[in-house]
XYZ file of N, CA, C and O in Angstrom:
492
model
N -24.333 22.736 2.142
C -23.886 22.400 0.820
C -22.549 21.662 0.868
O -22.371 20.690 0.174
N -21.603 22.151 1.683
C -20.290 21.525 1.762
C -20.377 20.125 2.351
O -19.609 19.245 1.989
N -21.326 19.909 3.272
C -21.503 18.591 3.870
C -21.932 17.570 2.826
O -21.514 16.418 2.860
N -22.751 18.001 1.878
C -23.179 17.102 0.805
C -21.973 16.701 -0.039
O -21.800 15.544 -0.408
N -21.112 17.661 -0.324
C -19.903 17.383 -1.095
C -18.964 16.449 -0.365
O -18.356 15.562 -0.963
N -18.829 16.631 0.954
C -17.969 15.765 1.746
C -18.518 14.347 1.781
O -17.772 13.376 1.696
N -19.842 14.228 1.880
C -20.468 12.906 1.866
C -20.230 12.229 0.523
O -19.965 11.032 0.453
N -20.301 13.004 -0.550
C -20.059 12.460 -1.887
C -18.613 11.987 -1.998
O -18.320 10.959 -2.594
N -17.693 12.727 -1.403
C -16.283 12.356 -1.460
C -15.997 11.106 -0.636
O -15.090 10.348 -0.944
N -16.785 10.877 0.412
C -16.583 9.714 1.268
C -17.185 8.444 0.679
O -16.833 7.351 1.093
N -18.096 8.598 -0.244
C -18.758 7.437 -0.812
C -17.733 6.480 -1.396
O -16.865 6.865 -2.154
N -17.826 5.211 -1.049
C -16.829 4.244 -1.505
C -17.326 3.422 -2.684
O -16.607 2.599 -3.203
N -18.533 3.586 -3.089
C -19.076 2.762 -4.165
C -18.414 3.040 -5.487
O -18.055 4.151 -5.807
N -18.254 1.990 -6.257
C -17.784 2.131 -7.623
C -16.293 2.300 -7.788
O -15.842 2.806 -8.792
N -15.504 1.880 -6.824
C -14.059 1.956 -6.996
C -13.628 0.951 -8.056
O -14.195 -0.114 -8.173
N -12.622 1.293 -8.837
C -12.159 0.405 -9.901
C -10.873 -0.266 -9.478
O -10.006 0.349 -8.884
N -10.751 -1.524 -9.804
C -9.523 -2.262 -9.544
C -8.702 -2.265 -10.810
O -9.152 -2.682 -11.851
N -7.510 -1.794 -10.699
C -6.635 -1.718 -11.860
C -5.834 -3.003 -11.986
O -5.358 -3.549 -11.014
N -5.671 -3.472 -13.184
C -4.870 -4.662 -13.445
C -3.479 -4.283 -13.943
O -2.732 -5.122 -14.398
N -3.106 -3.022 -13.849
C -1.819 -2.565 -14.349
C -0.784 -2.647 -13.244
O -0.295 -1.655 -12.753
N -0.428 -3.875 -12.848
C 0.485 -4.031 -11.709
C 1.851 -3.418 -11.972
O 2.484 -2.921 -11.065
N 2.309 -3.434 -13.220
C 3.616 -2.856 -13.493
C 3.573 -1.331 -13.523
O 4.599 -0.685 -13.490
N 2.380 -0.763 -13.577
C 2.256 0.687 -13.646
C 2.286 1.349 -12.281
O 2.421 2.546 -12.181
N 2.132 0.559 -11.225
C 2.165 1.101 -9.876
C 3.547 0.876 -9.305
O 4.212 -0.104 -9.624
N 3.984 1.778 -8.442
C 5.282 1.580 -7.817
C 5.152 0.435 -6.825
O 4.127 0.254 -6.195
N 6.188 -0.348 -6.675
C 6.112 -1.506 -5.795
C 7.177 -1.429 -4.721
O 8.155 -2.154 -4.742
N 6.984 -0.519 -3.800
C 7.865 -0.437 -2.654
C 9.199 0.213 -2.930
O 10.134 0.030 -2.171
N 9.326 0.957 -3.993
C 10.599 1.587 -4.329
C 11.029 2.583 -3.276
O 12.082 2.470 -2.695
N 10.195 3.571 -2.990
C 10.505 4.559 -1.972
C 9.306 4.730 -1.066
O 8.196 4.403 -1.427
N 9.558 5.235 0.110
C 8.459 5.342 1.059
C 7.428 6.374 0.627
O 6.254 6.194 0.838
N 7.875 7.440 -0.032
C 6.943 8.482 -0.432
C 6.579 8.385 -1.916
O 5.818 9.191 -2.409
N 7.160 7.412 -2.592
C 6.883 7.279 -4.024
C 5.470 6.754 -4.207
O 5.157 5.666 -3.776
N 4.643 7.537 -4.818
C 3.268 7.128 -5.051
C 3.143 6.374 -6.345
O 4.130 6.079 -7.010
N 1.942 6.037 -6.713
C 1.744 5.313 -7.954
C 2.191 6.145 -9.149
O 1.963 7.345 -9.204
N 2.846 5.500 -10.096
C 3.262 6.193 -11.312
C 2.110 6.270 -12.307
O 2.091 7.128 -13.169
N 1.170 5.356 -12.192
C 0.039 5.316 -13.100
C -0.926 6.459 -12.804
O -1.193 6.764 -11.653
N -1.429 7.071 -13.815
C -2.452 8.105 -13.660
C -3.678 7.671 -14.441
O -3.569 7.341 -15.618
N -4.850 7.661 -13.799
C -6.060 7.255 -14.512
C -6.394 8.232 -15.631
O -5.925 9.379 -15.632
N -7.199 7.811 -16.590
C -7.600 8.706 -17.673
C -8.278 9.959 -17.132
O -8.890 9.934 -16.067
N -8.182 11.036 -17.878
C -8.736 12.318 -17.434
C -10.238 12.241 -17.191
O -10.758 12.918 -16.319
N -10.955 11.425 -17.923
C -12.406 11.333 -17.768
C -12.859 10.412 -16.656
O -14.060 10.246 -16.426
N -11.932 9.807 -15.930
C -12.281 8.874 -14.863
C -12.981 9.599 -13.724
O -12.590 10.692 -13.335
N -14.033 8.967 -13.177
C -14.773 9.589 -12.075
C -14.798 8.695 -10.844
O -15.699 8.803 -10.023
N -13.829 7.826 -10.718
C -13.764 6.887 -9.599
C -12.352 6.874 -9.012
O -11.394 7.235 -9.671
N -12.258 6.391 -7.777
C -10.956 6.127 -7.182
C -10.378 4.889 -7.863
O -11.115 3.972 -8.203
N -9.068 4.864 -8.055
C -8.401 3.709 -8.653
C -7.576 3.028 -7.579
O -6.835 3.679 -6.841
N -7.683 1.706 -7.511
C -6.994 0.926 -6.490
C -6.052 -0.046 -7.185
O -6.461 -0.781 -8.076
N -4.792 -0.038 -6.773
C -3.786 -0.878 -7.398
C -3.553 -2.170 -6.646
O -4.178 -2.441 -5.618
N -2.634 -2.981 -7.137
C -2.296 -4.245 -6.480
C -1.530 -3.990 -5.182
O -0.947 -2.930 -5.001
N -1.537 -4.959 -4.275
C -0.857 -4.767 -2.991
C 0.637 -4.493 -3.150
O 1.297 -5.072 -4.001
N 1.132 -3.610 -2.318
C 2.555 -3.301 -2.270
C 3.301 -4.489 -1.670
O 2.792 -5.145 -0.751
N 4.494 -4.777 -2.140
C 5.246 -5.945 -1.678
C 5.693 -5.828 -0.229
O 5.768 -6.827 0.474
N 5.995 -4.628 0.227
C 6.488 -4.460 1.592
C 5.377 -4.214 2.596
O 5.409 -4.727 3.699
N 4.394 -3.398 2.258
C 3.366 -3.025 3.236
C 2.112 -3.890 3.145
O 1.316 -3.916 4.075
N 1.909 -4.564 2.037
C 0.704 -5.345 1.753
C -0.544 -4.476 1.624
O -1.665 -4.989 1.643
N -0.378 -3.170 1.509
C -1.515 -2.271 1.320
C -1.682 -1.961 -0.160
O -0.700 -1.882 -0.904
N -2.914 -1.764 -0.572
C -3.187 -1.402 -1.956
C -3.111 0.117 -2.112
O -3.784 0.843 -1.384
N -2.311 0.598 -3.054
C -2.259 2.048 -3.264
C -3.558 2.540 -3.893
O -4.169 1.846 -4.706
N -3.994 3.723 -3.500
C -5.235 4.301 -4.020
C -4.913 5.639 -4.663
O -4.203 6.459 -4.093
N -5.437 5.833 -5.860
C -5.369 7.141 -6.511
C -6.773 7.719 -6.388
O -7.720 7.200 -6.967
N -6.896 8.771 -5.606
C -8.204 9.350 -5.334
C -8.665 10.230 -6.485
O -7.891 11.000 -7.049
N -9.935 10.101 -6.800
C -10.549 10.916 -7.847
C -10.621 12.371 -7.386
O -10.963 12.656 -6.243
N -10.278 13.271 -8.286
C -10.380 14.705 -8.004
C -11.510 15.245 -8.866
O -11.387 15.333 -10.086
N -12.643 15.593 -8.247
C -13.772 16.122 -9.032
C -13.401 17.447 -9.698
O -12.580 18.206 -9.168
N -14.006 17.748 -10.834
C -13.662 18.992 -11.542
C -13.958 20.259 -10.735
O -13.217 21.224 -10.807
N -15.028 20.256 -9.971
C -15.396 21.436 -9.166
C -15.312 21.063 -7.692
O -16.284 21.163 -6.953
N -14.122 20.670 -7.269
C -13.898 20.228 -5.898
C -13.964 21.415 -4.941
O -13.279 22.417 -5.129
N -14.811 21.303 -3.913
C -14.922 22.375 -2.922
C -13.704 22.341 -1.996
O -13.002 21.325 -1.928
N -13.449 23.422 -1.273
C -12.319 23.420 -0.324
C -12.434 22.311 0.725
O -11.427 21.707 1.090
N -13.651 22.005 1.167
C -13.843 20.938 2.150
C -13.545 19.571 1.536
O -12.884 18.726 2.155
N -13.993 19.356 0.307
C -13.701 18.095 -0.380
C -12.194 17.943 -0.603
O -11.647 16.854 -0.432
N -11.551 19.034 -0.982
C -10.111 18.991 -1.211
C -9.371 18.648 0.071
O -8.466 17.824 0.072
N -9.772 19.270 1.171
C -9.134 18.991 2.463
C -9.327 17.528 2.856
O -8.393 16.880 3.323
N -10.521 17.008 2.647
C -10.797 15.612 2.963
C -9.920 14.678 2.116
O -9.305 13.748 2.630
N -9.851 14.946 0.823
C -9.032 14.115 -0.065
C -7.562 14.179 0.337
O -6.879 13.154 0.402
N -7.068 15.376 0.635
C -5.674 15.511 1.044
C -5.390 14.786 2.353
O -4.332 14.171 2.520
N -6.339 14.836 3.290
C -6.161 14.106 4.551
C -6.161 12.597 4.314
O -5.397 11.858 4.941
N -7.011 12.136 3.420
C -7.034 10.710 3.072
C -5.706 10.297 2.430
O -5.163 9.233 2.734
N -5.171 11.127 1.534
C -3.890 10.829 0.892
C -2.762 10.814 1.913
O -1.877 9.949 1.873
N -2.799 11.777 2.832
C -1.782 11.850 3.877
C -1.846 10.623 4.783
O -0.815 10.035 5.134
N -3.048 10.212 5.141
C -3.232 9.030 5.977
C -2.751 7.781 5.252
O -2.091 6.920 5.834
N -3.059 7.694 3.965
C -2.609 6.548 3.168
C -1.086 6.492 3.130
O -0.493 5.422 3.279
N -0.428 7.618 2.941
C 1.041 7.649 2.900
C 1.630 7.236 4.249
O 2.611 6.485 4.309
N 1.026 7.695 5.348
C 1.503 7.323 6.680
C 1.331 5.823 6.897
O 2.246 5.150 7.391
N 0.160 5.284 6.537
C -0.085 3.846 6.691
C 0.906 3.034 5.862
O 1.422 2.011 6.322
N 1.154 3.481 4.643
C 2.108 2.793 3.773
C 3.484 2.730 4.428
O 4.098 1.665 4.507
N 3.959 3.854 4.918
C 5.266 3.921 5.553
C 5.310 3.063 6.819
O 6.246 2.284 7.030
N 4.291 3.182 7.671
C 4.242 2.437 8.932
C 4.263 0.933 8.688
O 5.053 0.206 9.277
N 3.382 0.440 7.808
C 3.278 -1.000 7.592
C 4.470 -1.554 6.837
O 4.858 -2.716 7.039
N 5.092 -0.776 5.985
C 6.312 -1.236 5.313
C 7.414 -1.447 6.355
O 8.090 -2.483 6.358
N 7.588 -0.470 7.258
C 8.594 -0.608 8.330
C 8.246 -1.770 9.258
O 9.109 -2.569 9.626
N 6.979 -1.863 9.657
C 6.528 -2.893 10.593
C 6.732 -4.291 10.013
O 7.249 -5.180 10.686
N 6.326 -4.492 8.768
C 6.441 -5.815 8.147
C 7.895 -6.198 7.903
O 8.273 -7.358 8.074
N 8.728 -5.226 7.528
C 10.149 -5.499 7.318
C 10.810 -5.898 8.639
O 11.558 -6.880 8.695
N 10.516 -5.157 9.700
C 11.076 -5.474 11.018
C 10.581 -6.837 11.505
O 11.353 -7.624 12.068
N 9.314 -7.135 11.276
C 8.758 -8.425 11.704
C 9.472 -9.575 11.000
O 9.862 -10.555 11.641
N 9.643 -9.488 9.692
C 10.309 -10.561 8.942
C 11.745 -10.750 9.420
O 12.202 -11.889 9.584
N 12.447 -9.644 9.647
C 13.832 -9.723 10.107
C 13.896 -10.387 11.489
O 14.683 -11.312 11.706
N 13.052 -9.949 12.421
C 13.060 -10.503 13.767
C 12.581 -11.946 13.786
O 13.052 -12.751 14.593
N 11.670 -12.296 12.907
C 11.190 -13.674 12.807
C 12.332 -14.599 12.390
O 12.518 -15.668 12.977
N 13.109 -14.182 11.388
C 14.245 -14.991 10.946
C 15.289 -15.107 12.050
O 15.830 -16.194 12.282
N 15.564 -14.002 12.745
C 16.526 -14.044 13.851
C 16.065 -15.005 14.937
O 16.861 -15.768 15.492
N 14.782 -15.006 15.247
C 14.229 -15.895 16.263
C 14.368 -17.356 15.831
O 14.788 -18.208 16.615
N 14.016 -17.636 14.593
C 14.101 -19.016 14.099
C 15.550 -19.504 14.152
O 15.819 -20.620 14.627
N 16.501 -18.669 13.677
C 17.900 -19.069 13.714
C 18.393 -19.264 15.145
O 19.146 -20.195 15.425
N 17.956 -18.422 16.067
C 18.383 -18.572 17.461
C 17.816 -19.859 18.073
O 18.499 -20.528 18.839
N 16.592 -20.218 17.745
C 15.990 -21.458 18.260
C 16.688 -22.687 17.671
O 16.906 -23.674 18.356
N 17.023 -22.619 16.379
C 17.751 -23.726 15.762
C 19.134 -23.888 16.384
O 19.576 -25.008 16.671
N 19.803 -22.771 16.617
C 21.136 -22.802 17.201
C 21.088 -23.355 18.625
O 21.960 -24.119 19.036
N 20.050 -22.982 19.380
C 19.903 -23.464 20.753
C 19.705 -24.981 20.787
O 20.106 -25.639 21.749
N 19.138 -25.552 19.730
C 18.925 -27.003 19.660
C 20.086 -27.723 18.975
O 20.035 -28.939 18.795
N 21.089 -26.961 18.582
C 22.248 -27.562 17.939
C 22.024 -27.877 16.474
O 22.738 -28.686 15.889
N 21.046 -27.264 15.883
C 20.755 -27.489 14.471
C 21.233 -26.308 13.651
O 21.491 -25.233 14.164
N 21.333 -26.534 12.357
C 21.693 -25.450 11.451
C 20.529 -25.163 10.529
O 19.696 -26.029 10.266
N 20.518 -23.965 10.013
C 19.479 -23.607 9.048
C 19.742 -24.365 7.761
O 20.877 -24.505 7.327
N 18.671 -24.873 7.162
C 18.806 -25.595 5.894
C 19.086 -24.628 4.766
O 18.541 -23.533 4.736
N 19.870 -25.095 3.838
C 20.110 -24.298 2.640
C 18.948 -24.557 1.694
O 18.728 -25.692 1.266
N 18.166 -23.530 1.406
C 16.968 -23.672 0.596
C 17.223 -23.564 -0.891
O 16.310 -23.566 -1.682
N 18.510 -23.464 -1.272
C 18.790 -23.362 -2.711
C 18.585 -24.730 -3.350
O 18.870 -25.769 -2.767
N 18.104 -24.722 -4.551
C 17.830 -25.946 -5.271
C 18.906 -26.167 -6.315
O 19.200 -25.259 -7.114
N 19.494 -27.338 -6.321
C 20.502 -27.652 -7.312
C 19.823 -28.210 -8.553
O 19.108 -29.192 -8.480
N 20.057 -27.577 -9.669
C 19.493 -28.036 -10.935
C 20.662 -28.438 -11.823
O 21.482 -27.588 -12.194
N 20.799 -29.749 -12.146
C 21.929 -30.190 -12.977
C 21.858 -29.672 -14.387
O 20.895 -29.345 -14.931
């Protein structure tokens, strides 16, 4: 019986894409989850827009009304994994961008060039 419930919890069909980009947190804190909460009658996982730092889409997992202990454990493990992935990729992407800029500046300096000022003058 519990295996059937776990299979139901793993089913990915019917996820909804939310267009409420301002309702989801956008990289504010590493553990800060989505501020948006789906309606009480919702029976699907809700997926938000990509996070600015990690490029991952936050997911709000559906909690069935009669969730078995196995289903609950599975959902909690999925949430924990999502939080770890969010933190890892936010750190990884931030470090990559920083090191990429340092590399570009070092290559320009080695050639005797300067970085261009990308600001636009508007009279």
